XYZ file of C-alpha atoms in Angstrom:
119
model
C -59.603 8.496 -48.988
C -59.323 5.894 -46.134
C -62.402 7.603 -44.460
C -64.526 7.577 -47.504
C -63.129 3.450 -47.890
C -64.614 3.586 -44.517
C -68.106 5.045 -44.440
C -68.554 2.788 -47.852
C -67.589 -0.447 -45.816
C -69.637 0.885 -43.124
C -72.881 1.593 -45.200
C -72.256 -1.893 -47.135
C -72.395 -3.434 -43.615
C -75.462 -1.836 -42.350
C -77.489 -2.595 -45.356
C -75.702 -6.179 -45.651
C -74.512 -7.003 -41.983
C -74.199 -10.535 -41.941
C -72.468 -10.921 -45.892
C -69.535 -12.614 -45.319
C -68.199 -10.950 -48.805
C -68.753 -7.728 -47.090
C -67.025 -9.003 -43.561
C -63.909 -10.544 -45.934
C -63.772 -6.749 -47.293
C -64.079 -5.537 -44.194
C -61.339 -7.346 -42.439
C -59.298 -7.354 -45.765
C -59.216 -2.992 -45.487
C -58.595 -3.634 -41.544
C -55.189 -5.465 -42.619
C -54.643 -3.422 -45.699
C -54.892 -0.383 -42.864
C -52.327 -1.679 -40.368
C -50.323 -2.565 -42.773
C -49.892 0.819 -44.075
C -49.619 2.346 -40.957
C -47.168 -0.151 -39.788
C -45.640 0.841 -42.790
C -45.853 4.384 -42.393
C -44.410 3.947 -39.018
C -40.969 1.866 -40.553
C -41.074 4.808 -42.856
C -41.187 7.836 -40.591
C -38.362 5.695 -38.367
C -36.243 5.240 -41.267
C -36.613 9.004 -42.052
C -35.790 9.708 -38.652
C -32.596 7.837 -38.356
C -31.594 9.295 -41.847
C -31.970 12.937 -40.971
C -29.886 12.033 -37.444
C -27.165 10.318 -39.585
C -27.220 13.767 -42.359
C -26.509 15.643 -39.206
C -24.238 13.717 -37.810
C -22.312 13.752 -41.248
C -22.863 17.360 -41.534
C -21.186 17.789 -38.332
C -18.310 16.028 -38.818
C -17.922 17.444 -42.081
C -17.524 20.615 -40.699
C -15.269 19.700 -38.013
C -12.912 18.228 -40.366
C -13.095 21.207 -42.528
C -12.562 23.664 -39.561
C -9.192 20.615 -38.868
C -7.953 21.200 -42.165
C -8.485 24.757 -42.535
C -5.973 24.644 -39.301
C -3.550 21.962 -40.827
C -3.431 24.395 -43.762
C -2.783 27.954 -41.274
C -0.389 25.796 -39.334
C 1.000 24.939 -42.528
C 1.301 28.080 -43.716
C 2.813 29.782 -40.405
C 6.112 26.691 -40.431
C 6.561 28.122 -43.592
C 6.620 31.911 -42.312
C 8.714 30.886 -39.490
C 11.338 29.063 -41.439
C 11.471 32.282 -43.631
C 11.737 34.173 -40.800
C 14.669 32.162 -39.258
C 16.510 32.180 -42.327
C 16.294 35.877 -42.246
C 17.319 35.985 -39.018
C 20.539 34.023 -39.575
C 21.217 35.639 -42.515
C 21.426 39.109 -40.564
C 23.166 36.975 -37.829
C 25.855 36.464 -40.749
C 25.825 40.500 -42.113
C 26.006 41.124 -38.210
C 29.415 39.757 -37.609
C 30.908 40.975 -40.638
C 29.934 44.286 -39.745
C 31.804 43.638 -36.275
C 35.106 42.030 -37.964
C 34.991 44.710 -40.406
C 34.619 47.376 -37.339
C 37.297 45.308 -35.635
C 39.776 45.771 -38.830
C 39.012 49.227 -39.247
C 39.389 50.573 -35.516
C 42.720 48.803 -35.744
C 43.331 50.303 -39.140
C 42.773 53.436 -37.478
C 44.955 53.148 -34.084
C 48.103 51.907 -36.036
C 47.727 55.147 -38.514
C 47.228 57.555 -35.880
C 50.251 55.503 -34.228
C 52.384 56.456 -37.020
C 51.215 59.924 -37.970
C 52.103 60.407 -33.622
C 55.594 59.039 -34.442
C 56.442 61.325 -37.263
């Protein structure tokens, strides 16, 4: 489109080359031209800067994801590990019951074998 703008202003000038209506044209598209790629150029900049600051957001999206997911397994394993401690002292607890119980019974044991020995 800007081409065939072109050849038309060109052809307009060689059959009319000193028209200042055709030199006003002329110059007007010469503007109308920079403009636009001045524009163009803002344009492709802004994109630029837009797809750098999507990525960056991407990325940091995912790292706080990947953070979380941690928080969450690290979350998970205090949980498993207070479980597992209360398990622990529970058994802790059966443990010396076991061993006063043995305690009682050995004792049990030596004072009836005392007596039976006496008899």
């Amino acid at each position: 489109m800007q081409y065939q703008a072109r050849q038309k202003l060109n052809a307009m000038a060689v059959e009319h080359p000193s028209s200042p209506a055709v030199n006003s044209a002329l110059w007007e598209i010469v503007v109308l031209l920079l403009c636009k790629e001045a524009h163009q150029g803002i344009m492709d900049q802004r994109h630029a800067k837009v797809s750098e600051w999507s990525a960056k957001v991407q990325d940091v999206t995912v790292e706080l994801k990947v953070k979380g997911d941690m928080v969450s397994e690290m979350e998970h394993l205090k949980a498993d590990l207070a479980r597992y401690q209360e398990a622990q002292r529970q058994l802790e607890s059966k443990v010396i019951a076991l061993q006063a119980l043995q305690h009682s019974t050995s004792s049990r044991i030596m004072k009836l074998e005392a007596d039976l020995a006496g008899k």
